[in-house]
PDB file of C-alpha atoms in Angstrom:
ATOM      1  CA  MET A 554       2.786   2.912 -10.222  1.00 54.00           C
ATOM      2  CA  ASN A 555       0.470   1.749 -12.987  1.00 60.00           C
ATOM      3  CA  PRO A 556       1.353   3.907 -16.040  1.00 60.00           C
ATOM      4  CA  ALA A 557      -1.543   2.457 -18.042  1.00 75.00           C
ATOM      5  CA  CYS A 558      -3.898   4.460 -15.834  1.00 90.00           C
ATOM      6  CA  PRO A 559      -6.165   6.852 -17.804  1.00 96.00           C
ATOM      7  CA  VAL A 560      -5.343  10.516 -17.193  1.00 97.00           C
ATOM      8  CA  TYR A 561      -7.812  13.222 -18.244  1.00 98.00           C
ATOM      9  CA  ILE A 562      -6.257  16.602 -19.045  1.00 98.00           C
ATOM     10  CA  VAL A 563      -8.831  19.394 -18.800  1.00 98.00           C
ATOM     11  CA  ASP A 564      -7.232  22.685 -19.844  1.00 97.00           C
ATOM     12  CA  HIS A 565      -8.134  25.410 -22.351  1.00 95.00           C
ATOM     13  CA  ASP A 566      -4.458  26.012 -23.098  1.00 95.00           C
ATOM     14  CA  SER A 567      -3.502  23.893 -26.130  1.00 96.00           C
ATOM     15  CA  LYS A 568       0.234  24.006 -25.340  1.00 95.00           C
ATOM     16  CA  THR A 569      -0.374  22.568 -21.865  1.00 95.00           C
ATOM     17  CA  ARG A 570      -2.587  19.825 -23.279  1.00 96.00           C
ATOM     18  CA  GLN A 571      -0.070  18.904 -25.973  1.00 96.00           C
ATOM     19  CA  TYR A 572       2.817  18.917 -23.498  1.00 95.00           C
ATOM     20  CA  LEU A 573       1.026  16.723 -20.961  1.00 96.00           C
ATOM     21  CA  VAL A 574      -0.247  14.295 -23.597  1.00 97.00           C
ATOM     22  CA  GLY A 575       3.295  13.868 -24.924  1.00 96.00           C
ATOM     23  CA  VAL A 576       4.903  13.470 -21.504  1.00 95.00           C
ATOM     24  CA  LEU A 577       2.314  11.034 -20.184  1.00 95.00           C
ATOM     25  CA  ARG A 578       2.086   8.973 -23.370  1.00 94.00           C
ATOM     26  CA  ARG A 579       5.865   8.595 -23.420  1.00 93.00           C
ATOM     27  CA  GLU A 580       5.700   7.036 -19.952  1.00 91.00           C
ATOM     28  CA  GLY A 581       2.913   4.640 -20.921  1.00 91.00           C
ATOM     29  CA  PHE A 582      -0.068   6.501 -19.457  1.00 94.00           C
ATOM     30  CA  GLU A 583      -3.317   6.846 -21.395  1.00 95.00           C
ATOM     31  CA  PRO A 584      -3.921  10.625 -21.605  1.00 96.00           C
ATOM     32  CA  THR A 585      -7.132  12.087 -22.997  1.00 97.00           C
ATOM     33  CA  PRO A 586      -7.271  15.887 -23.493  1.00 98.00           C
ATOM     34  CA  PHE A 587     -10.330  18.128 -23.092  1.00 98.00           C
ATOM     35  CA  SER A 588     -10.266  21.777 -24.118  1.00 96.00           C
ATOM     36  CA  CYS A 589     -13.126  22.868 -21.859  1.00 96.00           C
ATOM     37  CA  GLY A 590     -14.961  21.841 -18.709  1.00 96.00           C
ATOM     38  CA  ALA A 591     -18.281  21.323 -20.499  1.00 96.00           C
ATOM     39  CA  ASP A 592     -16.872  18.638 -22.798  1.00 96.00           C
ATOM     40  CA  PHE A 593     -15.351  16.776 -19.875  1.00 98.00           C
ATOM     41  CA  VAL A 594     -18.538  16.924 -17.798  1.00 97.00           C
ATOM     42  CA  GLU A 595     -20.587  15.654 -20.749  1.00 96.00           C
ATOM     43  CA  SER A 596     -18.222  12.690 -21.060  1.00 97.00           C
ATOM     44  CA  LEU A 597     -18.227  11.700 -17.378  1.00 96.00           C
ATOM     45  CA  ASP A 598     -20.754   8.880 -17.729  1.00 93.00           C
ATOM     46  CA  PHE A 599     -18.677   7.186 -20.420  1.00 95.00           C
ATOM     47  CA  LEU A 600     -15.125   7.498 -19.122  1.00 96.00           C
ATOM     48  CA  PRO A 601     -13.300   4.638 -17.396  1.00 96.00           C
ATOM     49  CA  PRO A 602     -11.889   5.328 -13.919  1.00 96.00           C
ATOM     50  CA  GLY A 603      -8.817   7.538 -14.030  1.00 97.00           C
ATOM     51  CA  ILE A 604      -7.167  10.682 -12.714  1.00 97.00           C
ATOM     52  CA  ALA A 605      -8.137  14.204 -13.813  1.00 98.00           C
ATOM     53  CA  LEU A 606      -5.583  16.989 -14.231  1.00 98.00           C
ATOM     54  CA  LEU A 607      -7.975  19.925 -14.045  1.00 97.00           C
ATOM     55  CA  GLU A 608      -7.175  23.589 -14.694  1.00 96.00           C
ATOM     56  CA  LEU A 609      -8.585  25.827 -11.961  1.00 94.00           C
ATOM     57  CA  ARG A 610      -9.448  28.712 -14.293  1.00 92.00           C
ATOM     58  CA  LEU A 611     -10.975  27.221 -17.427  1.00 93.00           C
ATOM     59  CA  SER A 612     -12.185  29.420 -20.278  1.00 91.00           C
ATOM     60  CA  ASP A 613     -15.816  28.279 -20.025  1.00 92.00           C
ATOM     61  CA  ARG A 614     -16.310  27.700 -16.285  1.00 91.00           C
ATOM     62  CA  SER A 615     -14.555  27.430 -12.952  1.00 91.00           C
ATOM     63  CA  GLY A 616     -12.497  24.318 -12.354  1.00 93.00           C
ATOM     64  CA  LEU A 617     -14.108  24.166  -8.922  1.00 93.00           C
ATOM     65  CA  GLU A 618     -17.533  23.827 -10.565  1.00 95.00           C
ATOM     66  CA  VAL A 619     -16.238  20.983 -12.713  1.00 96.00           C
ATOM     67  CA  GLN A 620     -14.673  19.358  -9.661  1.00 96.00           C
ATOM     68  CA  GLU A 621     -17.975  19.549  -7.797  1.00 94.00           C
ATOM     69  CA  GLU A 622     -19.712  17.834 -10.718  1.00 95.00           C
ATOM     70  CA  ILE A 623     -17.075  15.097 -10.781  1.00 96.00           C
ATOM     71  CA  LEU A 624     -17.382  14.452  -7.040  1.00 92.00           C
ATOM     72  CA  SER A 625     -21.173  14.196  -7.254  1.00 89.00           C
ATOM     73  CA  ARG A 626     -21.050  11.605 -10.037  1.00 90.00           C
ATOM     74  CA  ARG A 627     -17.662   9.916 -10.254  1.00 93.00           C
ATOM     75  CA  LEU A 628     -15.677   9.265  -7.100  1.00 91.00           C
ATOM     76  CA  ASP A 629     -13.454   7.057  -9.236  1.00 95.00           C
ATOM     77  CA  ILE A 630     -11.992  10.099 -11.018  1.00 97.00           C
ATOM     78  CA  PRO A 631      -9.901  11.876  -8.350  1.00 97.00           C
ATOM     79  CA  VAL A 632      -8.829  15.407  -9.233  1.00 97.00           C
ATOM     80  CA  ILE A 633      -5.414  17.042  -9.233  1.00 97.00           C
ATOM     81  CA  MET A 634      -6.104  20.755  -9.650  1.00 96.00           C
ATOM     82  CA  MET A 635      -3.670  22.830 -11.736  1.00 95.00           C
ATOM     83  CA  SER A 636      -3.104  26.585 -11.820  1.00 91.00           C
ATOM     84  CA  ALA A 637      -0.440  29.088 -12.909  1.00 86.00           C
ATOM     85  CA  SER A 638      -1.529  31.529 -10.218  1.00 77.00           C
ATOM     86  CA  GLY A 639      -1.603  29.200  -7.260  1.00 68.00           C
ATOM     87  CA  ASP A 640      -0.703  30.075  -3.707  1.00 72.00           C
ATOM     88  CA  ILE A 641      -1.017  28.295  -0.387  1.00 79.00           C
ATOM     89  CA  PRO A 642      -4.563  29.543   0.402  1.00 84.00           C
ATOM     90  CA  THR A 643      -5.726  28.501  -3.084  1.00 83.00           C
ATOM     91  CA  ALA A 644      -4.168  25.058  -2.732  1.00 83.00           C
ATOM     92  CA  VAL A 645      -5.728  24.566   0.700  1.00 87.00           C
ATOM     93  CA  ASP A 646      -9.137  25.677  -0.607  1.00 90.00           C
ATOM     94  CA  VAL A 647      -9.238  23.315  -3.599  1.00 90.00           C
ATOM     95  CA  ILE A 648      -8.144  20.379  -1.440  1.00 92.00           C
ATOM     96  CA  LYS A 649     -10.808  21.223   1.148  1.00 93.00           C
ATOM     97  CA  ARG A 650     -13.317  21.138  -1.724  1.00 93.00           C
ATOM     98  CA  GLY A 651     -12.270  17.634  -2.711  1.00 93.00           C
ATOM     99  CA  ALA A 652      -9.132  17.749  -4.859  1.00 95.00           C
ATOM    100  CA  VAL A 653      -6.512  15.183  -3.884  1.00 96.00           C
ATOM    101  CA  ASP A 654      -3.583  17.465  -4.753  1.00 94.00           C
ATOM    102  CA  PHE A 655      -2.623  20.823  -6.252  1.00 94.00           C
ATOM    103  CA  LEU A 656      -0.129  21.312  -9.093  1.00 92.00           C
ATOM    104  CA  GLU A 657       1.310  24.781  -9.648  1.00 91.00           C
ATOM    105  CA  LYS A 658       2.344  25.687 -13.196  1.00 91.00           C
ATOM    106  CA  PRO A 659       4.999  25.525 -14.519  1.00 90.00           C
ATOM    107  CA  PHE A 660       5.904  22.123 -13.145  1.00 91.00           C
ATOM    108  CA  ALA A 661       8.632  19.533 -13.587  1.00 91.00           C
ATOM    109  CA  GLU A 662       7.864  16.198 -15.196  1.00 92.00           C
ATOM    110  CA  SER A 663       9.155  14.396 -12.118  1.00 93.00           C
ATOM    111  CA  LEU A 664       6.540  16.165  -9.976  1.00 94.00           C
ATOM    112  CA  ILE A 665       3.695  15.050 -12.260  1.00 94.00           C
ATOM    113  CA  PHE A 666       4.782  11.429 -12.043  1.00 94.00           C
ATOM    114  CA  LYS A 667       5.239  11.653  -8.273  1.00 94.00           C
ATOM    115  CA  MET A 668       1.704  13.045  -7.848  1.00 95.00           C
ATOM    116  CA  LEU A 669       0.185  10.427 -10.118  1.00 95.00           C
ATOM    117  CA  ALA A 670       1.941   7.683  -8.166  1.00 94.00           C
ATOM    118  CA  ASN A 671       0.574   9.105  -4.903  1.00 95.00           C
ATOM    119  CA  VAL A 672      -2.962   9.370  -6.261  1.00 95.00           C
ATOM    120  CA  GLN A 673      -3.204   5.897  -7.756  1.00 94.00           C
ATOM    121  CA  PRO A 674      -3.815   4.125  -4.397  1.00 94.00           C
ATOM    122  CA  ILE A 675      -6.600   6.653  -3.773  1.00 95.00           C
ATOM    123  CA  LEU A 676      -8.013   5.860  -7.203  1.00 95.00           C
ATOM    124  CA  GLU A 677      -8.046   2.118  -6.436  1.00 93.00           C
ATOM    125  CA  ARG A 678      -9.987   2.687  -3.188  1.00 93.00           C
ATOM    126  CA  ARG A 679     -12.438   5.003  -4.913  1.00 93.00           C
ATOM    127  CA  ILE A 680     -13.061   2.522  -7.709  1.00 93.00           C
ATOM    128  CA  ASP A 681     -14.316   0.106  -5.064  1.00 90.00           C
ATOM    129  CA  ILE A 682     -16.475   2.795  -3.408  1.00 85.00           C
ATOM    130  CA  GLN A 683     -17.935   3.829  -6.776  1.00 88.00           C
ATOM    131  CA  ARG A 684     -18.755   0.214  -7.589  1.00 87.00           C
ATOM    132  CA  ARG A 685     -20.574  -0.238  -4.272  1.00 83.00           C
ATOM    133  CA  ARG A 686     -22.432   3.036  -4.813  1.00 82.00           C
ATOM    134  CA  GLU A 687     -23.647   1.933  -8.252  1.00 85.00           C
ATOM    135  CA  VAL A 688     -24.737  -1.482  -6.970  1.00 85.00           C
ATOM    136  CA  ALA A 689     -26.627   0.095  -4.060  1.00 82.00           C
ATOM    137  CA  ALA A 690     -28.271   2.640  -6.378  1.00 83.00           C
ATOM    138  CA  ALA A 691     -29.364  -0.147  -8.740  1.00 86.00           C
ATOM    139  CA  HIS A 692     -30.895  -2.081  -5.845  1.00 86.00           C
ATOM    140  CA  LEU A 693     -32.643   1.052  -4.643  1.00 85.00           C
ATOM    141  CA  GLU A 694     -34.053   1.638  -8.121  1.00 87.00           C
ATOM    142  CA  SER A 695     -35.703  -1.806  -7.991  1.00 89.00           C
ATOM    143  CA  LEU A 696     -37.741  -0.899  -4.898  1.00 91.00           C
ATOM    144  CA  THR A 697     -41.351   0.249  -4.997  1.00 91.00           C
ATOM    145  CA  LYS A 698     -42.303   3.611  -3.519  1.00 91.00           C
ATOM    146  CA  ARG A 699     -43.709   1.887  -0.427  1.00 91.00           C
ATOM    147  CA  GLU A 700     -40.527  -0.135   0.002  1.00 91.00           C
ATOM    148  CA  ARG A 701     -38.479   3.058  -0.194  1.00 89.00           C
ATOM    149  CA  ASP A 702     -40.663   4.621   2.485  1.00 88.00           C
ATOM    150  CA  ILE A 703     -40.049   1.605   4.706  1.00 90.00           C
ATOM    151  CA  VAL A 704     -36.293   1.693   4.086  1.00 88.00           C
ATOM    152  CA  ARG A 705     -36.221   5.363   5.085  1.00 85.00           C
ATOM    153  CA  ALA A 706     -38.259   4.708   8.215  1.00 86.00           C
ATOM    154  CA  LEU A 707     -36.238   1.685   9.292  1.00 85.00           C
ATOM    155  CA  GLY A 708     -33.052   3.581   8.515  1.00 80.00           C
ATOM    156  CA  SER A 709     -34.100   6.119  11.134  1.00 75.00           C
ATOM    157  CA  ASN A 710     -33.857   3.348  13.748  1.00 66.00           C
ATOM    158  CA  GLY A 711     -37.570   2.709  13.807  1.00 73.00           C
ATOM    159  CA  SER A 712     -38.876  -0.702  14.848  1.00 86.00           C
ATOM    160  CA  ASN A 713     -41.328  -2.632  12.694  1.00 89.00           C
ATOM    161  CA  ARG A 714     -44.146  -1.423  14.934  1.00 90.00           C
ATOM    162  CA  ASP A 715     -42.948   2.192  14.834  1.00 89.00           C
ATOM    163  CA  VAL A 716     -42.849   2.054  11.036  1.00 89.00           C
ATOM    164  CA  ALA A 717     -46.272   0.404  10.867  1.00 90.00           C
ATOM    165  CA  ASN A 718     -47.748   3.154  13.035  1.00 90.00           C
ATOM    166  CA  ALA A 719     -46.043   5.913  11.056  1.00 88.00           C
ATOM    167  CA  LEU A 720     -47.197   4.556   7.709  1.00 89.00           C
ATOM    168  CA  GLN A 721     -50.582   3.388   9.007  1.00 90.00           C
ATOM    169  CA  ILE A 722     -50.091  -0.208   7.908  1.00 92.00           C
ATOM    170  CA  SER A 723     -49.907  -3.483   9.816  1.00 92.00           C
ATOM    171  CA  VAL A 724     -46.725  -4.862  11.351  1.00 92.00           C
ATOM    172  CA  ARG A 725     -47.186  -7.933   9.174  1.00 93.00           C
ATOM    173  CA  THR A 726     -47.161  -5.742   6.061  1.00 93.00           C
ATOM    174  CA  VAL A 727     -43.936  -4.091   7.214  1.00 92.00           C
ATOM    175  CA  GLU A 728     -42.398  -7.526   7.750  1.00 92.00           C
ATOM    176  CA  MET A 729     -43.427  -8.642   4.258  1.00 93.00           C
ATOM    177  CA  HIS A 730     -41.989  -5.515   2.660  1.00 92.00           C
ATOM    178  CA  ARG A 731     -38.838  -5.902   4.737  1.00 91.00           C
ATOM    179  CA  ALA A 732     -38.350  -9.454   3.452  1.00 92.00           C
ATOM    180  CA  SER A 733     -38.920  -8.292  -0.138  1.00 92.00           C
ATOM    181  CA  ILE A 734     -36.406  -5.467   0.245  1.00 91.00           C
ATOM    182  CA  MET A 735     -33.754  -7.826   1.633  1.00 90.00           C
ATOM    183  CA  LYS A 736     -34.323 -10.193  -1.268  1.00 91.00           C
ATOM    184  CA  LYS A 737     -33.882  -7.399  -3.820  1.00 89.00           C
ATOM    185  CA  PHE A 738     -30.655  -6.252  -2.149  1.00 88.00           C
ATOM    186  CA  GLY A 739     -29.437  -9.842  -1.898  1.00 86.00           C
ATOM    187  CA  VAL A 740     -28.658  -9.652   1.826  1.00 86.00           C
ATOM    188  CA  LYS A 741     -29.586 -11.711   4.886  1.00 88.00           C
ATOM    189  CA  LYS A 742     -29.466  -8.878   7.401  1.00 87.00           C
ATOM    190  CA  PHE A 743     -31.381  -5.616   7.077  1.00 87.00           C
ATOM    191  CA  SER A 744     -28.469  -3.855   8.784  1.00 84.00           C
ATOM    192  CA  GLU A 745     -26.456  -4.392   5.587  1.00 83.00           C
ATOM    193  CA  ILE A 746     -29.022  -2.303   3.703  1.00 84.00           C
ATOM    194  CA  ILE A 747     -28.830   0.448   6.313  1.00 81.00           C
ATOM    195  CA  LEU A 748     -25.051   0.546   5.887  1.00 78.00           C
ATOM    196  CA  ALA A 749     -25.480   0.816   2.107  1.00 74.00           C
ATOM    197  CA  LEU A 750     -27.952   3.720   2.259  1.00 71.00           C
ATOM    198  CA  PRO A 751     -25.344   6.526   2.253  1.00 67.00           C
ATOM    199  CA  GLU A 752     -23.915   5.076  -0.972  1.00 64.00           C
ATOM    200  CA  SER A 753     -27.274   4.449  -2.638  1.00 63.00           C
ATOM    201  CA  GLY A 754     -28.306   8.079  -3.048  1.00 59.00           C
ATOM    202  CA  LEU A 755     -31.592   7.612  -1.184  1.00 59.00           C
ATOM    203  CA  PRO A 756     -32.919  11.134  -0.518  1.00 56.00           C
TER     204      PRO A 756
END
């Protein structure tokens, strides 16, 4: 277990925040408290990868809404959902919606550390996925509108000729755009770009 891992505590209850900050800091973690979901969401673009301890019923919005926002932007911040009124159906629901675990309040310190240890390997994998997603998105951003159209068309298993016919351009033009796209992505096979499309955010 890497105790230096950042842990984000999102809870409107000040006693819970203070307790978790003290417990985690004592064990060498790097806890950062947030009193509401809005503050945490606004900070997402600036936070290093870490684990979120997220209250299900926040004072300003649903924890599920915050979780959805996290998942859409930061895969490298896995969520452990917390609640004082949890039950099995609730736990199953939040995990189905993307949480990696569910923590029912009140909880023992040993359980917190056990969960964090279990989540850290997930965090490491997601850091890699997030990095690939950002690289693919940056490459996609460098493409022209026409190049994006060609990527979409070729991603649908179209041949150069099929794409040329669909876009009403010559096969040679498709080939030239294809070469330019590969150069921008820094790959030697167009299939590598196709594999990266789900991570790039191409609509």
